[in-house]
XYZ file of C-alpha atoms in Angstrom:
530
model
C 12.375 -16.053 30.394
C 13.215 -20.507 30.323
C 12.468 -22.257 27.177
C 9.358 -23.790 28.586
C 8.031 -20.321 29.928
C 8.329 -19.462 26.238
C 5.893 -22.054 25.447
C 3.786 -22.428 28.112
C 2.295 -18.160 27.460
C 2.421 -19.182 23.456
C 1.108 -22.094 23.906
C -1.697 -20.557 25.655
C -2.022 -17.227 23.685
C -2.697 -20.192 21.335
C -5.353 -21.821 22.556
C -6.985 -18.029 22.355
C -7.132 -18.051 18.824
C -8.034 -21.405 18.123
C -11.831 -20.853 20.176
C -11.961 -17.656 18.200
C -10.691 -19.039 14.658
C -13.439 -21.613 14.999
C -15.673 -18.952 15.070
C -14.340 -17.296 11.845
C -16.307 -19.872 9.739
C -18.789 -21.606 11.921
C -21.954 -19.984 11.066
C -20.857 -22.138 7.299
C -23.069 -24.325 8.499
C -25.118 -22.939 10.933
C -26.943 -19.688 9.599
C -29.940 -21.705 7.670
C -31.149 -22.651 10.996
C -30.420 -18.849 12.577
C -31.636 -17.627 9.518
C -35.045 -20.273 10.091
C -35.079 -19.451 14.035
C -35.348 -15.622 13.285
C -38.144 -15.445 10.880
C -36.361 -15.477 7.446
C -36.889 -16.416 4.402
C -35.011 -19.099 3.483
C -34.639 -17.970 -0.703
C -33.338 -14.167 1.325
C -30.249 -14.844 1.502
C -28.610 -11.898 1.775
C -30.830 -10.303 4.277
C -28.354 -12.680 6.511
C -25.265 -10.941 4.651
C -24.176 -8.555 7.793
C -23.853 -12.004 10.098
C -21.053 -12.411 8.712
C -19.874 -8.847 7.231
C -19.979 -8.003 10.298
C -17.900 -10.885 12.111
C -15.440 -9.549 9.469
C -15.734 -5.546 9.960
C -15.296 -6.142 13.620
C -12.341 -8.032 13.113
C -10.875 -5.531 10.626
C -11.177 -2.879 12.633
C -10.048 -4.149 15.760
C -6.849 -5.255 14.494
C -4.027 -1.612 13.713
C -6.359 -0.179 17.042
C -5.617 -3.358 19.367
C -1.659 -4.164 17.934
C -0.451 -0.986 19.001
C -2.797 -0.544 21.830
C -0.643 -4.075 23.081
C 3.085 -2.702 21.965
C 2.687 -0.231 25.353
C 0.047 -1.953 27.434
C 0.996 -5.068 27.443
C -0.186 -8.163 25.453
C -2.042 -9.530 28.669
C -4.224 -6.660 29.413
C -5.087 -6.477 25.165
C -5.265 -10.734 24.884
C -7.770 -10.912 28.348
C -10.379 -7.765 27.124
C -10.167 -9.370 23.616
C -11.798 -12.501 24.987
C -14.341 -10.391 27.287
C -15.263 -9.045 24.188
C -15.523 -12.820 22.136
C -17.382 -13.784 25.507
C -20.175 -10.928 25.336
C -20.411 -11.251 21.731
C -20.971 -14.718 21.757
C -23.462 -13.831 24.770
C -25.580 -11.738 22.175
C -25.113 -14.072 19.423
C -26.544 -16.523 21.462
C -29.071 -14.520 23.170
C -30.494 -13.420 19.422
C -34.396 -13.216 19.231
C -35.450 -14.775 22.190
C -36.977 -11.472 23.582
C -40.132 -11.185 22.844
C -39.677 -14.660 21.122
C -44.007 -16.678 21.607
C -45.448 -13.486 22.312
C -46.156 -11.596 19.639
C -47.189 -8.384 20.716
C -43.817 -7.992 23.343
C -42.733 -4.699 22.538
C -39.245 -2.465 23.614
C -40.886 1.054 23.231
C -42.578 1.646 19.741
C -39.799 -0.636 18.977
C -42.024 -4.801 19.097
C -39.039 -7.220 19.929
C -38.880 -9.346 17.115
C -37.620 -6.916 14.636
C -34.679 -6.386 17.482
C -33.054 -10.530 15.664
C -31.390 -9.524 13.722
C -29.841 -6.356 14.540
C -28.971 -7.751 18.262
C -26.935 -11.070 16.158
C -24.705 -8.731 13.414
C -24.045 -7.137 16.851
C -23.082 -9.974 18.512
C -21.247 -11.087 15.674
C -19.416 -7.562 15.573
C -18.175 -8.188 18.976
C -17.126 -11.458 18.356
C -15.156 -10.533 15.371
C -14.173 -7.205 17.577
C -12.535 -9.763 19.805
C -11.216 -11.935 17.887
C -9.926 -9.794 15.496
C -7.591 -8.389 18.258
C -5.775 -11.534 19.554
C -4.624 -12.519 15.926
C -1.852 -9.785 16.189
C -1.754 -10.012 19.744
C -0.426 -14.251 19.412
C 1.711 -13.132 16.392
C 3.383 -10.200 18.800
C 3.914 -12.995 21.801
C 5.723 -15.058 19.102
C 7.774 -12.047 18.159
C 8.508 -10.996 22.024
C 9.629 -14.266 23.440
C 11.987 -15.325 19.568
C 14.331 -13.056 18.221
C 14.793 -12.313 15.098
C 16.199 -14.541 12.440
C 14.241 -17.612 14.912
C 9.989 -16.971 15.383
C 9.834 -18.057 12.416
C 8.732 -21.630 13.926
C 6.806 -19.631 16.912
C 4.798 -18.122 14.031
C 4.168 -21.406 12.105
C 2.969 -23.456 14.933
C 0.583 -19.919 16.110
C -0.641 -19.774 12.105
C -1.136 -23.222 12.305
C -3.364 -23.394 14.761
C -5.385 -20.685 14.134
C -5.706 -22.285 10.446
C -7.139 -25.364 11.825
C -9.890 -23.958 13.748
C -10.754 -22.230 10.465
C -10.659 -25.376 9.260
C -12.637 -27.108 11.637
C -15.267 -24.480 12.752
C -18.175 -25.134 10.157
C -17.541 -29.187 10.674
C -17.635 -28.342 14.537
C -20.681 -25.797 15.132
C -22.492 -28.453 12.610
C -21.948 -31.011 14.743
C -22.324 -29.247 18.588
C -25.203 -27.748 17.373
C -26.681 -31.679 16.266
C -25.841 -32.958 19.631
C -27.734 -29.609 21.657
C -30.700 -29.923 19.097
C -32.542 -30.247 22.482
C -31.034 -27.457 24.232
C -30.997 -24.858 21.814
C -28.980 -26.247 18.206
C -27.288 -23.598 16.888
C -26.902 -21.534 19.878
C -25.318 -24.262 21.932
C -22.183 -23.037 19.946
C -22.200 -20.382 21.269
C -23.221 -20.737 24.631
C -20.549 -22.907 24.032
C -17.606 -20.204 24.221
C -17.804 -19.235 27.349
C -16.878 -21.409 29.641
C -14.034 -21.748 26.893
C -13.433 -18.105 27.221
C -13.111 -19.118 30.369
C -10.497 -21.979 30.253
C -8.205 -19.294 27.802
C -8.623 -17.134 30.320
C -7.630 -18.836 33.219
C -4.553 -20.848 31.380
C -3.364 -17.756 30.320
C -2.657 -15.886 34.067
C -1.940 -19.653 34.889
C 0.195 -19.086 31.837
C 2.027 -16.070 33.065
C 2.334 -17.055 37.391
C 4.803 -20.364 36.201
C 7.116 -18.033 32.853
C 7.478 -15.341 35.442
C 8.938 -12.276 34.438
C 11.852 -11.599 31.619
C 9.216 -11.120 28.783
C 8.975 -8.090 27.224
C 4.644 -7.086 28.375
C 3.885 -11.069 28.172
C 2.534 -11.232 31.693
C -0.579 -11.042 31.927
C -1.517 -7.212 32.498
C 2.334 -6.323 32.674
C 3.679 -4.052 30.881
C 6.164 -3.619 28.104
C 9.997 -4.405 28.913
C 10.616 -0.878 27.283
C 9.351 2.277 26.816
C 6.073 3.174 24.116
C 5.395 5.761 21.884
C 2.178 6.966 22.649
C -0.187 5.022 20.623
C -1.939 6.906 17.920
C -6.022 6.793 18.365
C -7.011 8.833 15.997
C -4.701 7.007 13.288
C -5.741 3.983 14.169
C -9.452 4.794 14.283
C -8.743 6.548 10.743
C -7.257 3.918 9.169
C -9.881 0.451 10.975
C -12.556 2.925 9.455
C -11.680 3.451 6.288
C -10.872 -0.102 6.072
C -14.155 -1.394 7.473
C -16.434 1.773 5.335
C -15.131 -0.597 2.525
C -15.378 -3.598 3.586
C -19.099 -3.092 4.219
C -19.303 -0.516 0.315
C -16.719 -3.992 -1.129
C -19.548 -6.667 0.161
C -21.630 -8.095 -2.225
C -25.128 -8.163 -0.713
C -26.580 -9.570 -3.424
C -24.595 -11.444 -5.278
C -26.717 -12.978 -8.289
C -27.335 -8.756 -9.237
C -24.747 -6.673 -8.102
C -20.848 -7.455 -7.855
C -20.762 -4.809 -4.800
C -22.666 -3.850 -1.620
C -25.450 -1.518 -2.797
C -24.124 1.690 -1.124
C -20.652 0.679 -2.878
C -20.527 4.661 -4.557
C -20.687 7.079 -0.380
C -19.748 3.871 1.658
C -16.374 3.812 -1.007
C -15.771 7.704 -0.751
C -16.033 8.111 3.144
C -14.070 4.961 3.449
C -11.501 6.626 0.410
C -11.236 10.066 2.416
C -11.239 8.464 6.171
C -7.535 6.037 4.724
C -6.216 9.642 3.000
C -6.559 10.957 6.137
C -4.920 8.590 8.060
C -2.444 8.966 5.613
C -1.989 12.637 5.782
C -1.936 12.274 9.594
C 1.328 9.305 9.681
C 2.884 12.454 7.937
C 2.784 14.568 9.549
C 2.643 13.534 13.644
C 5.168 13.021 15.270
C 4.514 9.119 17.124
C 2.930 7.874 14.142
C 0.444 4.727 14.557
C 3.026 2.432 11.611
C 6.584 4.099 12.142
C 8.376 5.375 9.091
C 11.554 3.219 9.546
C 9.100 0.581 8.502
C 6.855 2.288 5.981
C 10.790 3.082 4.272
C 11.823 -1.180 4.041
C 11.718 -2.464 1.296
C 11.080 -6.480 2.953
C 8.422 -4.959 5.078
C 6.516 -3.127 2.226
C 7.177 -6.033 -0.433
C 6.290 -8.502 1.819
C 3.237 -6.812 3.091
C 2.411 -6.655 -0.765
C 3.216 -9.994 -1.412
C 0.706 -11.054 2.008
C -1.850 -9.067 0.413
C -1.990 -11.409 -3.107
C -1.691 -13.566 -1.197
C -4.696 -13.720 -0.117
C -7.076 -12.514 -3.141
C -5.627 -16.094 -4.499
C -6.358 -17.534 -1.009
C -10.489 -16.442 -1.847
C -9.682 -17.927 -5.608
C -10.044 -20.995 -4.538
C -12.160 -21.125 -0.838
C -14.853 -18.820 -3.229
C -14.503 -21.275 -7.239
C -13.486 -24.592 -5.952
C -17.098 -25.691 -4.467
C -18.840 -24.206 -6.852
C -17.296 -25.271 -9.553
C -17.769 -29.005 -7.625
C -21.803 -28.262 -7.798
C -22.232 -26.104 -11.279
C -20.220 -28.826 -13.278
C -19.256 -31.811 -10.879
C -23.209 -32.081 -9.727
C -21.703 -32.524 -5.735
C -23.269 -31.790 -3.475
C -22.644 -29.676 -1.277
C -21.476 -32.182 1.575
C -19.823 -33.549 -1.057
C -18.274 -29.700 -2.781
C -17.303 -29.020 1.623
C -15.559 -32.375 1.023
C -13.263 -31.939 -2.198
C -11.787 -27.806 -0.524
C -11.565 -29.737 2.225
C -8.719 -31.844 0.644
C -6.769 -27.746 0.381
C -8.227 -26.589 4.217
C -6.319 -29.145 5.126
C -2.985 -28.545 4.062
C -2.986 -24.976 4.707
C -2.109 -25.953 8.054
C 0.567 -28.557 8.085
C 2.019 -26.329 5.583
C 2.367 -23.631 7.483
C 3.686 -25.567 11.094
C 6.443 -27.317 7.964
C 6.960 -22.979 6.848
C 7.928 -22.021 10.239
C 10.542 -25.297 10.219
C 12.075 -25.195 7.142
C 11.721 -21.338 7.568
C 14.405 -21.070 10.049
C 16.666 -23.431 8.458
C 16.295 -22.321 4.310
C 15.935 -19.176 4.889
C 12.343 -16.761 4.209
C 12.975 -16.096 0.431
C 13.667 -19.626 -1.170
C 11.019 -20.723 1.454
C 8.716 -17.635 0.235
C 9.063 -18.552 -2.987
C 9.441 -22.330 -3.064
C 5.072 -21.938 -1.169
C 3.696 -19.328 -4.171
C 4.809 -21.798 -6.717
C 3.489 -24.256 -5.858
C 0.725 -22.623 -5.033
C 0.791 -20.977 -8.757
C 1.493 -24.985 -10.230
C -1.527 -25.813 -8.381
C -3.987 -23.579 -10.345
C -2.268 -23.704 -14.108
C -3.535 -27.697 -12.763
C -7.017 -26.711 -12.257
C -6.437 -24.783 -14.979
C -6.657 -27.735 -17.351
C -9.338 -29.873 -15.740
C -12.295 -30.325 -17.664
C -15.488 -32.723 -16.941
C -13.897 -36.233 -16.326
C -11.086 -34.110 -14.025
C -12.359 -35.585 -10.608
C -11.732 -38.994 -11.660
C -8.221 -38.974 -12.902
C -6.167 -41.313 -10.680
C -2.727 -40.913 -12.355
C -0.576 -43.946 -10.772
C -3.625 -44.944 -9.321
C -3.462 -41.378 -7.199
C -6.610 -38.988 -7.559
C -5.189 -35.744 -9.388
C -7.555 -33.727 -7.851
C -6.708 -33.985 -4.482
C -3.084 -34.035 -5.404
C -3.345 -30.791 -7.280
C -5.581 -29.219 -3.575
C -3.281 -31.004 -1.766
C -0.790 -28.967 -3.624
C -2.244 -24.961 -4.017
C -2.966 -25.475 0.372
C 0.418 -27.087 0.805
C 1.781 -23.283 -1.280
C -0.511 -21.041 0.333
C 0.726 -22.163 4.483
C 3.852 -21.986 3.197
C 4.006 -18.777 2.737
C 2.644 -17.286 6.140
C 5.334 -18.030 8.754
C 8.524 -16.695 6.508
C 5.725 -13.704 5.485
C 5.120 -12.788 9.132
C 8.956 -12.960 10.100
C 9.936 -10.893 7.534
C 7.084 -7.935 8.525
C 8.431 -8.203 12.254
C 11.664 -8.259 11.620
C 11.457 -5.315 10.518
C 9.822 -4.064 13.563
C 10.752 -2.940 16.647
C 9.939 -4.437 20.278
C 7.425 -1.755 20.783
C 6.136 -2.417 16.381
C 5.864 -5.442 17.043
C 1.589 -5.351 18.028
C 1.348 -3.168 15.335
C 3.605 -4.448 12.188
C 1.571 -8.213 13.438
C -1.317 -6.038 12.873
C -0.773 -4.409 8.804
C 0.975 -8.077 7.918
C -2.781 -10.152 9.003
C -5.015 -7.302 7.459
C -2.771 -7.162 3.872
C -3.948 -9.970 3.785
C -7.538 -9.406 4.441
C -8.537 -7.064 1.896
C -6.503 -9.011 -0.378
C -9.202 -11.747 -0.058
C -12.011 -8.781 -0.385
C -10.840 -7.228 -3.376
C -10.224 -10.967 -4.438
C -13.693 -11.199 -4.008
C -15.284 -8.366 -4.872
C -13.383 -8.724 -8.876
C -15.223 -12.767 -8.485
C -17.990 -11.351 -7.871
C -17.454 -9.255 -11.038
C -15.719 -10.327 -13.306
C -16.615 -13.644 -13.067
C -20.520 -13.518 -13.254
C -19.924 -11.201 -16.423
C -17.058 -13.652 -17.911
C -19.912 -16.433 -17.086
C -22.891 -14.553 -19.323
C -20.509 -14.052 -21.463
C -19.696 -17.512 -22.640
C -23.039 -19.065 -21.962
C -24.888 -16.216 -24.151
C -21.980 -16.364 -26.852
C -23.561 -19.484 -29.049
C -26.705 -19.651 -30.218
C -29.680 -19.252 -28.576
C -31.568 -22.034 -26.253
C -35.362 -22.521 -25.142
C -36.376 -24.503 -23.356
C -40.465 -25.734 -22.794
C -41.031 -28.500 -20.786
C -43.625 -30.828 -22.214
C -41.505 -30.724 -26.023
C -41.064 -33.766 -28.008
C -37.644 -33.469 -28.026
C -36.885 -31.565 -24.627
C -34.594 -34.115 -23.363
C -32.129 -33.033 -26.084
C -33.593 -29.353 -25.517
C -32.614 -30.151 -21.756
C -29.182 -31.602 -22.071
C -27.926 -28.936 -24.839
C -28.409 -26.764 -21.695
C -26.733 -28.490 -19.666
C -24.198 -29.161 -21.784
C -23.861 -24.868 -22.654
C -23.773 -23.987 -19.100
C -21.207 -26.915 -18.193
C -18.750 -25.353 -20.565
C -19.114 -21.427 -19.529
C -18.590 -22.161 -16.135
C -15.079 -24.407 -17.311
C -14.244 -22.167 -19.602
C -14.459 -19.211 -16.689
C -12.748 -21.272 -14.119
C -10.417 -21.770 -16.405
C -9.390 -18.384 -16.981
C -10.347 -17.550 -13.826
C -7.378 -20.178 -11.770
C -5.521 -18.603 -14.635
C -5.720 -15.342 -13.174
C -4.950 -16.799 -10.096
C -1.845 -18.108 -10.686
C -0.118 -15.062 -11.975
C -1.437 -13.264 -8.733
C 0.818 -16.335 -7.328
C 3.728 -15.707 -9.509
C 4.064 -11.632 -8.625
C 3.668 -12.008 -5.173
C 6.892 -15.182 -5.612
C 8.834 -11.795 -8.185
C 7.728 -9.821 -4.357
C 9.142 -12.539 -2.256
C 12.132 -13.029 -4.294
C 13.391 -9.001 -4.777
C 12.446 -8.011 -1.368
C 13.196 -10.506 0.869
C 16.380 -11.985 2.579
C 17.719 -14.788 1.333
C 18.205 -16.097 5.444
C 16.843 -15.181 8.762
C 18.598 -11.912 9.607
C 19.781 -12.709 13.203
C 20.525 -8.244 15.154
C 21.515 -8.004 18.101
C 18.946 -7.721 20.839
């Protein structure tokens, strides 16, 4: 296939991935209005938790199975199926609560239609996650199909950069489009708009497939792989997806102020662990396992997966704690807290693009270690922040902006070399399942990081806050102003101490991931005969 044909196909799948990535975090700025339209009270945010976990659930469940199916049936078929699922989920999400709206007496049998709003919305988000989650391994696997081992890092970096850009722009895109379309549906217009976007992506893929011509393994629209693939272990894929999905629900905190994990943590955790044990047993006994046994015996493959897991946990620290620190310590409102985090987020796609280019020249090990050391250094600097750090400008430059930019750049740099190290060890007919495992490791790491932050962070905060003499706030008391000032000072000190410890722990995670990369990755791209 010509270079132009490769670029056409990669651009078409990257466009589809970008559209799906926009919706990953789009509800962040729309959730309040969505709750109001569905009749959910604004002070019961935990009731809307399934809207977020539903997308994540579909995202995780779909990846391993559909990644493997794309190895057997071709990237084109699975990409079009994923776009169809994403479009169906978008339509369901946009129409949630419309049935029976304005007619309290409307019923569907014994069930009031008004009561279907939230379940309908959650079902739509699950379908969106199923489609969007499948697009990630398809895009990464396609890059591996089109470029040889040792030469695919720039393509992987470009795909990752576009995905991260979509994730960054998602909340802003959703808020802006909902505002512009306030008179024709508001937040619903954001999801209705996905239908023409999906149609455009599908048409772009079909057109790119025709213009690129034959020659790529399973990349032509609806085409089959270049070489015969082993039978897809559907049961193994279902067990893996089920196990991970149950753990998502079990770990995700629906009410962080009360509990660190979901209310059904024990039964769902046991069920999820049981499904994963059954998957492991099947992996060891079935003739054609979902994940090739040769892959699991590769030190570089396992090391890169483990490093990705730690990267996900460290990344979640920044995503969760920077906005909380902005509001609790620096007294920024929600908008300016989000803008502070944006310094970190906007650096990730830049790092991803640079990481792909550098990995091709300096090697996977060097770039991955450098990125992780940069992220660790940023956390070390953040662990030294005090109440005046946002105003500090050494050499005339804002120190906090530079620190957050360094952290985002570091996390971006590691994406391409770790993904390339994983895909280089996979056979051509394993690219889909290998790429799904790479993304899954990072996503599960983020989930575990969120659970640990909620459990340990809250506990540590209360310990620090209550460690001094008792404080009382008595409205109307002559010294109320002094009481309030003492309370605020204690709150600020406890938050700073808590996050100093958390950022230090995140730096240790990044250093551990750097050590893994140093010990397991090759010193340079390993080119093999095709």
